[in-house]
Coordinates of C-alpha atoms in Angstrom, one line a residue:
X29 CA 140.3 99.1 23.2
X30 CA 140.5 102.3 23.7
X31 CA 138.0 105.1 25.2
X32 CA 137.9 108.7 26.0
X33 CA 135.5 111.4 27.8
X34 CA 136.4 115.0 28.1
X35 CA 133.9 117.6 28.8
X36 CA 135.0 120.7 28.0
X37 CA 136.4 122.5 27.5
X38 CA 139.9 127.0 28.7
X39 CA 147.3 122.8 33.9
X40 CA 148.8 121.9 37.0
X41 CA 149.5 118.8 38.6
X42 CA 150.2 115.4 39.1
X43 CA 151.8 114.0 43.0
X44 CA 153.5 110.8 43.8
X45 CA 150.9 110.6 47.1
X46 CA 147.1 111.4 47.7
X47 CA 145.2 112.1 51.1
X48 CA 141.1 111.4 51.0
X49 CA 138.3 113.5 52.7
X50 CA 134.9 111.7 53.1
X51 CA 132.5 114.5 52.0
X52 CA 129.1 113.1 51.8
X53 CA 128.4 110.6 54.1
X54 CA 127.1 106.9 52.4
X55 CA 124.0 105.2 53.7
X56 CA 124.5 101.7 54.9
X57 CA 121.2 99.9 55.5
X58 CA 121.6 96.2 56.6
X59 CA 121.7 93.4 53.9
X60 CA 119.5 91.0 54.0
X61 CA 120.2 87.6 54.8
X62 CA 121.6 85.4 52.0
X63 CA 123.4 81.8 51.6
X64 CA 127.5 82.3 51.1
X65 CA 128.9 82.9 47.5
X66 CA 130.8 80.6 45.6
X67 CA 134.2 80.8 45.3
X68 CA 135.3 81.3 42.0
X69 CA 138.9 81.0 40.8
X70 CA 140.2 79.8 43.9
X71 CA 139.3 83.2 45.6
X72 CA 137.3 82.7 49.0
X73 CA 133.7 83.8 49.4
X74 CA 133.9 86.1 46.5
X75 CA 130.7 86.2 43.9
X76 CA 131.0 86.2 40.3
X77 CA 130.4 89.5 40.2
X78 CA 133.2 90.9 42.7
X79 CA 135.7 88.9 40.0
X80 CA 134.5 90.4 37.3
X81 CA 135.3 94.0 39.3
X82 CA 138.4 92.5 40.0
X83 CA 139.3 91.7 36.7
X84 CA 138.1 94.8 34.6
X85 CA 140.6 96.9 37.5
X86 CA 143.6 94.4 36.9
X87 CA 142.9 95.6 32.9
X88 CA 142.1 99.2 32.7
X89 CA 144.4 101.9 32.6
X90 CA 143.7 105.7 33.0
X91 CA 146.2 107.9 31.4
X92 CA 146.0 111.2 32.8
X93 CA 147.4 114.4 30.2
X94 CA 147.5 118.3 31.5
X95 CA 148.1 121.2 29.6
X96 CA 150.2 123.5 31.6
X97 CA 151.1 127.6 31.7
X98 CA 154.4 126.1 30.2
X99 CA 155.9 124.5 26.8
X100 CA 155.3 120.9 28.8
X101 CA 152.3 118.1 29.1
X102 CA 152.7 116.3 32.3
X103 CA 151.7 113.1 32.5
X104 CA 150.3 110.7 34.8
X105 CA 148.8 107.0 35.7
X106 CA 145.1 107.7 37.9
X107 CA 145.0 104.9 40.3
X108 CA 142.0 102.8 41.9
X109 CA 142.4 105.1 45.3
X110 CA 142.0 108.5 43.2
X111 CA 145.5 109.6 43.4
X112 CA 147.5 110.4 40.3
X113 CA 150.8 109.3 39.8
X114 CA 153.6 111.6 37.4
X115 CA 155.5 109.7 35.2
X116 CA 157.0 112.2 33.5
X117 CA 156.6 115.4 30.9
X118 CA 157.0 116.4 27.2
X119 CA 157.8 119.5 25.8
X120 CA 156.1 121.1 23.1
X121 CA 158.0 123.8 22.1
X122 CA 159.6 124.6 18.5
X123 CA 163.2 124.0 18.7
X124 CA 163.4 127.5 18.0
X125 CA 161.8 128.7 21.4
X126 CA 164.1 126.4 23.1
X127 CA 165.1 130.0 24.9
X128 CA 161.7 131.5 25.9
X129 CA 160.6 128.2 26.5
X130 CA 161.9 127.4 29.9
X131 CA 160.3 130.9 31.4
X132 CA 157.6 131.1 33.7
X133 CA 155.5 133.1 35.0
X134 CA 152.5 135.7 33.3
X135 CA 155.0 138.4 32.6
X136 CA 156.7 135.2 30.1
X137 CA 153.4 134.1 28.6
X138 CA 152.9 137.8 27.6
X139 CA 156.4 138.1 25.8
X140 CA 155.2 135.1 23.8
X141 CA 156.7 132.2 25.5
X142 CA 154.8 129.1 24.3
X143 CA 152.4 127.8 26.4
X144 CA 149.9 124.4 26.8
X145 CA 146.6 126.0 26.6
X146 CA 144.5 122.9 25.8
X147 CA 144.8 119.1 25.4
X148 CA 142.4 116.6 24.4
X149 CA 142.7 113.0 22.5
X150 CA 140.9 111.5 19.6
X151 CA 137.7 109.6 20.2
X152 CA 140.2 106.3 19.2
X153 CA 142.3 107.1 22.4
X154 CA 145.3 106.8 20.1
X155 CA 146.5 110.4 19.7
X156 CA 146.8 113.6 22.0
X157 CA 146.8 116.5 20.6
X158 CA 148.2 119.7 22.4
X159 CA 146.9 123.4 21.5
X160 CA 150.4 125.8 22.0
X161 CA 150.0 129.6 22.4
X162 CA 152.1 132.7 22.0
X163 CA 150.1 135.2 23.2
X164 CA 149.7 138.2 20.7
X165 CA 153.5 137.3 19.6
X166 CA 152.3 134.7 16.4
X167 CA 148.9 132.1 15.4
X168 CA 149.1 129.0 18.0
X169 CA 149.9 125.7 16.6
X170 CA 148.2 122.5 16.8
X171 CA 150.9 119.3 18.6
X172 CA 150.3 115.8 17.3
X173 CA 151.4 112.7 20.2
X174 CA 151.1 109.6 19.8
X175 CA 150.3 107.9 22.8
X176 CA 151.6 104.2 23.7
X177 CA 150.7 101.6 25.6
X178 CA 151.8 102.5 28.4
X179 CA 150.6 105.9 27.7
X180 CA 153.9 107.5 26.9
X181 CA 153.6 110.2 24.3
X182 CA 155.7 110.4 21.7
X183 CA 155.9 113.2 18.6
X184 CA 154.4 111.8 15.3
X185 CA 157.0 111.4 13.0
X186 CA 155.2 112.6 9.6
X187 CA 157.8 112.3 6.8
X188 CA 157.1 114.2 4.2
X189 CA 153.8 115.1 5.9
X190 CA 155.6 116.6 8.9
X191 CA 153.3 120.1 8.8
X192 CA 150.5 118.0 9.3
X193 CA 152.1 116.8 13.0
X194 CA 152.7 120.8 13.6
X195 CA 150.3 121.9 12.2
X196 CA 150.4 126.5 12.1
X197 CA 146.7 127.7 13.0
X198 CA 145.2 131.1 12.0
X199 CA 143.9 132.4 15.5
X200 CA 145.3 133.4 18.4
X201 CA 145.7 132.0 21.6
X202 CA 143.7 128.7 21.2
X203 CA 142.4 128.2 24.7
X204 CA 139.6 125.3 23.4
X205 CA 138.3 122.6 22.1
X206 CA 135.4 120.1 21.6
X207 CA 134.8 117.4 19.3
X208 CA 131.8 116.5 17.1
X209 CA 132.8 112.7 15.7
X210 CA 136.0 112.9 13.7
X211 CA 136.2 117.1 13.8
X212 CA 137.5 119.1 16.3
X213 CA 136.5 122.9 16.9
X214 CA 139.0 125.0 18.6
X215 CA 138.9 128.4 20.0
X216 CA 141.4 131.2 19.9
X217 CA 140.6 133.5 22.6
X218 CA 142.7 136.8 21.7
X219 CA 141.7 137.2 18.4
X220 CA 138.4 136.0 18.4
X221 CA 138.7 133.3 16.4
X222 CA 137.2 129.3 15.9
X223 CA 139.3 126.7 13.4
X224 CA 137.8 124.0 12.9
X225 CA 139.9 120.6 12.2
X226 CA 139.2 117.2 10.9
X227 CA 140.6 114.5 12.8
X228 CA 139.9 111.3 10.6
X229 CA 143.2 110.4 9.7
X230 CA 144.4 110.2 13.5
X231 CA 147.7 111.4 13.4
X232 CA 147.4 114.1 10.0
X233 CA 145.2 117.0 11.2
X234 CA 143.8 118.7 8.6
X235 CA 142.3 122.1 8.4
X236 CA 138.6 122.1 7.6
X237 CA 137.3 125.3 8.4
X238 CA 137.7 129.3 9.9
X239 CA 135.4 132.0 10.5
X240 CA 136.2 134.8 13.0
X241 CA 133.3 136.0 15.3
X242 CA 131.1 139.2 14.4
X243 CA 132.4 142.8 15.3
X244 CA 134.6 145.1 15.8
X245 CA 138.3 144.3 16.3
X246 CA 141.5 146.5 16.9
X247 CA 143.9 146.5 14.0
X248 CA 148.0 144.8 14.7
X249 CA 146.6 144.7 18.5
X250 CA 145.0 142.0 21.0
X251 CA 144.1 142.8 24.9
X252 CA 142.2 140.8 26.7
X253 CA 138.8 142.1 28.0
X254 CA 140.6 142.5 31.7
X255 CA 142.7 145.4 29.9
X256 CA 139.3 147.1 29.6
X257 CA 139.1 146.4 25.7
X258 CA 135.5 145.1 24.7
X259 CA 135.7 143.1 21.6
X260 CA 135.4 139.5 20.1
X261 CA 137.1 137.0 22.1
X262 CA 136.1 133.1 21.8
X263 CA 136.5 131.3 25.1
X264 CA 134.5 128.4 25.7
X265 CA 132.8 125.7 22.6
X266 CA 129.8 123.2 22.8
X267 CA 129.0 121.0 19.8
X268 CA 126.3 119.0 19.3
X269 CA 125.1 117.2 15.8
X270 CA 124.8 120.1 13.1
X271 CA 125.7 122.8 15.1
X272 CA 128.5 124.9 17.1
X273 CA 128.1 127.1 19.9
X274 CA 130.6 129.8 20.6
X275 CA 131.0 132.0 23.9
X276 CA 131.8 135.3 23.2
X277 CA 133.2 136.6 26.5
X278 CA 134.6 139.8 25.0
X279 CA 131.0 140.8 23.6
X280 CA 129.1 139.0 25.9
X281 CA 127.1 136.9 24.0
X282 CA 126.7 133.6 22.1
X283 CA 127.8 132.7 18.7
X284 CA 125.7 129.8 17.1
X285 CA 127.6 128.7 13.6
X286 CA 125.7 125.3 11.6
X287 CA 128.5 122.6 11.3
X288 CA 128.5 120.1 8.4
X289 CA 129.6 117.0 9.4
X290 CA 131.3 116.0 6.5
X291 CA 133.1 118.7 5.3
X292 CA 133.6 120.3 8.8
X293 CA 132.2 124.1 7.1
X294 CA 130.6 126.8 9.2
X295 CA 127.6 128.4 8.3
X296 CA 126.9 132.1 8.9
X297 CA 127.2 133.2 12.5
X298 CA 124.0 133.9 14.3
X299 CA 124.7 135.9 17.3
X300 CA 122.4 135.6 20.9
X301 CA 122.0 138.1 23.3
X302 CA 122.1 136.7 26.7
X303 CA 120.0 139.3 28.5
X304 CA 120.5 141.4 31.9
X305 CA 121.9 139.0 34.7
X306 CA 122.1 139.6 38.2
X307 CA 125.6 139.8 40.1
X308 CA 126.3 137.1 42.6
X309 CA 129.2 138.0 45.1
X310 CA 130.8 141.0 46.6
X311 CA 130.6 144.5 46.6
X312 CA 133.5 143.8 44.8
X313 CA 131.9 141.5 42.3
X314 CA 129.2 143.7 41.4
X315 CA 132.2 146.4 40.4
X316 CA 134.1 143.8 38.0
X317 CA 130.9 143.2 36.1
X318 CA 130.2 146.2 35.7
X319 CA 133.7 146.8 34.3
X320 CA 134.1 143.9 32.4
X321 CA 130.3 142.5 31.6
X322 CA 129.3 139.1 32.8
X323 CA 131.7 137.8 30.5
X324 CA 130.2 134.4 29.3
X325 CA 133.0 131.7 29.7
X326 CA 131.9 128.3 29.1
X327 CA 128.4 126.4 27.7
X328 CA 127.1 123.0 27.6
X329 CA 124.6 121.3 26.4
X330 CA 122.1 119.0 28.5
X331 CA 121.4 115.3 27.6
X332 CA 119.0 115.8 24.5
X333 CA 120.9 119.2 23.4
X334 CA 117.2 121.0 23.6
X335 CA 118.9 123.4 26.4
X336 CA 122.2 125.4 26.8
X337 CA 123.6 126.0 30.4
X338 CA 125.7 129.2 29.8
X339 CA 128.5 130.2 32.6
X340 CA 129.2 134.2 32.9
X341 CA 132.2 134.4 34.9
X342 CA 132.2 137.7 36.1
X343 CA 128.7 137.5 37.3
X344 CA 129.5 134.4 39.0
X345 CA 125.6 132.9 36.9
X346 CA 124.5 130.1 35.3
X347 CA 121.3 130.4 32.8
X348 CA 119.5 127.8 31.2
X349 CA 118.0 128.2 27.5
X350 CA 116.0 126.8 25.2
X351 CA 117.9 125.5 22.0
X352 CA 116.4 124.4 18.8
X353 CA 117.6 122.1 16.7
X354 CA 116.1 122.7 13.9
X355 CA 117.6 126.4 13.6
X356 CA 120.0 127.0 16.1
X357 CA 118.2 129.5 17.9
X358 CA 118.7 130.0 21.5
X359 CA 115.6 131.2 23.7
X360 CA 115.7 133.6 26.7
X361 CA 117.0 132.5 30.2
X362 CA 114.5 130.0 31.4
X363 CA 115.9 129.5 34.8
X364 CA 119.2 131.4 36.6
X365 CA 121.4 130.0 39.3
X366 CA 124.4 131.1 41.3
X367 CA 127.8 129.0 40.2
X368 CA 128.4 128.5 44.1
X369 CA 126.3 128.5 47.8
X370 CA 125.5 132.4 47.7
X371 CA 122.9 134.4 46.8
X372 CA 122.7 137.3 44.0
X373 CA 123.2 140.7 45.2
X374 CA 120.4 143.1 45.9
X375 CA 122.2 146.3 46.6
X376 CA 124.9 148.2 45.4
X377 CA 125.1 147.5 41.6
X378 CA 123.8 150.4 40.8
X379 CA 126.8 152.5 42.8
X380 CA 129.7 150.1 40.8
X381 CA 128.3 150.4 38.0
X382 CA 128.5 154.0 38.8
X383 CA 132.1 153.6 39.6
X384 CA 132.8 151.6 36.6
X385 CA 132.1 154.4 34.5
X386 CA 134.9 156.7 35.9
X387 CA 137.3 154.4 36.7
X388 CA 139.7 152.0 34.1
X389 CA 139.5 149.0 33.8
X390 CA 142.6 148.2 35.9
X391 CA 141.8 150.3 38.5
X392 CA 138.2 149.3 39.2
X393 CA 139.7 145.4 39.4
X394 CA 142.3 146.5 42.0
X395 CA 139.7 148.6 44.2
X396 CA 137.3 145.4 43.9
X397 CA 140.0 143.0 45.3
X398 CA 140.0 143.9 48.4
X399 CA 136.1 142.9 48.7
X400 CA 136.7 139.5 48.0
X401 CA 136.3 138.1 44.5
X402 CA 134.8 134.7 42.7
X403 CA 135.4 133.6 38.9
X404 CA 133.0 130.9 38.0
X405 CA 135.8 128.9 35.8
X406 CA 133.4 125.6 33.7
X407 CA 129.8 123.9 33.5
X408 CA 129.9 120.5 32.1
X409 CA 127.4 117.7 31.7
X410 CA 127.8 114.5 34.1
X411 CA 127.1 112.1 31.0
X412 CA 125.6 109.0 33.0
X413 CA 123.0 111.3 35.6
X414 CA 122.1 114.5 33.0
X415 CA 123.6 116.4 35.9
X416 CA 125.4 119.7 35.4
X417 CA 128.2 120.1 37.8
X418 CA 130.4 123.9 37.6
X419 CA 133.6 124.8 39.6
X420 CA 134.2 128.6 40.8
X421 CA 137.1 130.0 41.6
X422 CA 137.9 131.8 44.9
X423 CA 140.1 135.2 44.5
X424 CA 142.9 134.5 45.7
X425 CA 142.1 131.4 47.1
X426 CA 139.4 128.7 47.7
X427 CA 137.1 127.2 45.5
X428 CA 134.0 125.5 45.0
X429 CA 131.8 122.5 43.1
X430 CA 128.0 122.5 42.7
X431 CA 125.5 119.5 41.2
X432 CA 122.5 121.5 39.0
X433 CA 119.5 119.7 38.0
X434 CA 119.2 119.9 34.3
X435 CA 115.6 121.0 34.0
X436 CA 115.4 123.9 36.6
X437 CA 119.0 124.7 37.7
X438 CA 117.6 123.7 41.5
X439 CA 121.2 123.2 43.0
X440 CA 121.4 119.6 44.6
X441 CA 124.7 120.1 46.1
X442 CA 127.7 122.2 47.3
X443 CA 131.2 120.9 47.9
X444 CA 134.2 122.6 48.9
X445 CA 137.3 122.0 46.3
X446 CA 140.9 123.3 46.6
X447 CA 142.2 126.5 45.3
X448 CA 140.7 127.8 42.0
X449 CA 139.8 125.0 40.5
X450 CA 139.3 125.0 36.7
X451 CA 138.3 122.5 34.0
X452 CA 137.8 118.9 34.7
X453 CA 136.9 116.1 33.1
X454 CA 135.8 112.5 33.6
X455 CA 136.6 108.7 33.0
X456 CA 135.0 106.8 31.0
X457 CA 132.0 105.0 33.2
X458 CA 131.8 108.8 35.0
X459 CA 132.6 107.5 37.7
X460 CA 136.0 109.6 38.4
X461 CA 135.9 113.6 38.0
X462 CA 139.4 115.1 37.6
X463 CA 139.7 118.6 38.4
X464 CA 142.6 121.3 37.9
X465 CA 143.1 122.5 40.9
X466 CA 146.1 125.3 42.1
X467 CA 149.3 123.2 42.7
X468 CA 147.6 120.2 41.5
X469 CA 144.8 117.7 41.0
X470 CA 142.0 116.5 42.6
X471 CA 139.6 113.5 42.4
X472 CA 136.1 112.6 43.2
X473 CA 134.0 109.9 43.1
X474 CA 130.7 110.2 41.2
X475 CA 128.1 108.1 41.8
X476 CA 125.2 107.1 39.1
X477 CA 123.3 109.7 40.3
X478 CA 125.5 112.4 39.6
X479 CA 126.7 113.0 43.9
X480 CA 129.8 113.7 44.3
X481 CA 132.1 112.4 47.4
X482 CA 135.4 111.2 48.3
X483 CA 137.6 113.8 47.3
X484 CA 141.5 113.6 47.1
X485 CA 144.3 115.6 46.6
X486 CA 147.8 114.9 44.4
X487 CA 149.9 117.6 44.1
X488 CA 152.4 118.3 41.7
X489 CA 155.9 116.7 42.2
X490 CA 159.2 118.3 43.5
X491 CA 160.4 121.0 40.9
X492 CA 157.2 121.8 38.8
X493 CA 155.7 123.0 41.8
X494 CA 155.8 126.9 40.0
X495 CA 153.3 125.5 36.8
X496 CA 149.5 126.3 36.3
X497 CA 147.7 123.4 34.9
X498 CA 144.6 124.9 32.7
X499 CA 143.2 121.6 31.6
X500 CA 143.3 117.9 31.7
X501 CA 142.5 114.6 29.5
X502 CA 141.7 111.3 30.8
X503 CA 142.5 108.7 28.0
X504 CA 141.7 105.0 28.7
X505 CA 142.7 101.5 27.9
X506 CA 141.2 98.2 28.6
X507 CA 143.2 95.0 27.5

């Protein structure tokens, strides 16, 4: 059998060891009194319950996929004690870019070099599919993998159907993607694009739908919104049944689309305004937003999709809003929060956004640096408790993870995480949170509840050491 969750949605490592940190201490009360357990299959004092534990551990497997700033997935095997073991990589790129490929760095990924932007798996737990970008250079394309038994990927071999396993998107820069059953919405960040693809046959992805986001773009040119160009640009996706929610973080809004189920077609696009939103962070901070805009960067849905939790991530904000079902209308912020322990900023926005007016955009981000700087990076929901967890990034370093309750946003707790960390996702009984995290991964137990504890830390192993990991997948398998 096989199982997957991944929770959103926008790579880097995998280590042969782990170290833990207790962060939350555990309450112990004293058991009561009780007669001894029987032994069961010859083991002493254990109940039938500690077997069964046993048992399900001796028969589940986590594979562990991350989408690196490179032409490679790394893979991995997530063991009991949290720590993540490489077993090797695969590289993605078209025999053609066999060059380019092997170059690293920013300056490379803006020449074109193909990079792992996204990777997620079908709901089966049989395929991986890997979202490749080259920049403004040419249209990503979509990766078909296979993955066996022992959670080795392997290219699908597809005949005559061979496009379908490489399959050439429209957009650029797909950065990505969330499922709704059998379909799978993508976005493409640069040119402000979603594709929508339907999954049903496995390994033959087949395009179902297109529609760029509403305004005004720049003929034969891309720049991202850091380069001081305000236009559409699709970062992070939420689905839910009948609909598809877009963040616009170029235009600083949301993008609702209907979504047929069957056919996997759009409707029209119904733009939402997101409203004023106060600045949480530096003097600094309050300079990039009002440079850049709060720049919305991810969105998810809570347990009964009737509200939207929307991430800006230069105003370092989450908002909660009303969503209706019925239309796809979102309401007005209900309740805002700060994406880590600080508190929004009561002075000086008014002087940066002063500032912001005379100065480019490159400049303004270079005299804000030295303030210190946050980027609130993903909000996902913690499927078992409702609860909404969100990482922020610290600029240049440090970073941070924060449980929100679902109805008002009230923070129920802070946690320290390693440098910048990004997405994460979570195993199947949402128990295990993995996080991308600079140089590597990192682990945390969840309990029920939604608490967070027990962090550790693998690394990535000697040589790949230089690679960003944007994203991760946790496929399972039970025998």
């Amino acid at each position: 059998a096989f199982d997957v969750r991944k929770q959103t949605q926008g790579g880097h490592g995998i280590s042969l060891s782990g170290s833990q940190t207790s962060l939350t201490p555990a309450a112990h009360p004293r058991p009561r009194a009780r007669a001894p357990p029987r032994p069961l299959f010859g083991g002493v004092g254990r109940t039938r319950a500690q077997c069964r534990r046993q048992l399900r551990a001796m028969t589940r497997s986590a594979f562990i996929y991350c989408g690196t700033e490179s032409a490679s997935v790394l893979t991995g095997i997530l063991a009991d004690d949290g720590t993540i073991r490489h077993t090797g990589s695969l590289s993605v790129a078209p025999e053609s870019d066999a060059f380019v490929s092997s170059a690293a760095g920013f300056s490379a990924k803006l020449s074109g070099a193909p990079r792992v932007e996204w990777v997620t798996a079908h709901p089966s737990g049989t395929w991986l599919y890997s979202f490749v970008s080259f920049w403004d250079k040419r249209p990503g394309i979509l990766r078909t993998h296979a993955i066996a038994d022992d959670g080795e990927l392997t290219e699908v071999d597809g005949g005559e159907e061979e496009a379908s396993c490489h399959l050439k998107m429209r957009g650029y820069q797909p950065c990505h993607a969330v499922w709704q059953g059998t379909l799978c919405a993508c976005a493409h960040y640069l040119s402000g694009d979603i594709e929508v693809f339907d999954m049903s046959a496995g390994g033959s992805p087949r395009n179902a739908a297109f529609a760029r986001l509403p305004g005004k773009r720049r003929q034969g040119k891309f720049e991202a919104p850091a380069f001081g160009e305000i236009a559409p640009h699709c970062h992070g996706l939420a689905a839910c049944p009948g609909w598809l929610v877009c963040c616009d973080a170029g235009q600083a809004c949301l993008v609702v689309y209907s979504l047929d189920q069957a056919s996997g077609q759009l409707g029209q696009p119904q733009p939402c305004s997101l409203g004023e939103s106060p600045v949480v962070g530096s003097a600094g901070q309050a300079l990039v937003a009002a440079s850049m805009g709060p720049r919305p960067r991810h969105v998810a849905f809570t347990a009964q999709h009737e509200r939207l939790a929307v991430l800006c991530e230069c105003t370092n904000v989450v908002t909660l809003h009303a969503f209706d079902m019925a239309d796809g209308s979102v309401g007005p912020a209900l309740h805002t929060c700060a994406s880590f322990e600080s508190m929004p900023r009561s002075v000086g926005c008014g002087i940066a956004r002063s500032l912001a007016s005379l100065l480019p955009t490159k400049v303004a981000l270079l005299a804000a640096l030295p303030f210190g700087l946050a980027a609130a990076a993903e909000v996902a929901l913690h499927p078992p408790s409702g609860r909404l967890l969100v990482t922020t990034r610290g600029v240049p370093r440090g970073g941070s993870l924060r449980g929100l309750d679902p109805q008002s946003l009230a923070s129920l707790q802070d946690i320290a995480a390693g440098d910048s960390p990004r997405s994460f996702t979570f195993d199947r009984a949402g128990s295990t949170l993995i996080a991308c995290v600079k140089g590597g991964l990192e682990t945390y137990r969840v309990a029920p509840d939604g608490e967070v504890s027990s962090r550790t830390v693998s690394g990535l192993p000697e040589g790949l050491h230089g690679l960003e990991v944007d994203c991760v997948e946790c496929v399972e398998r039970s025998a």
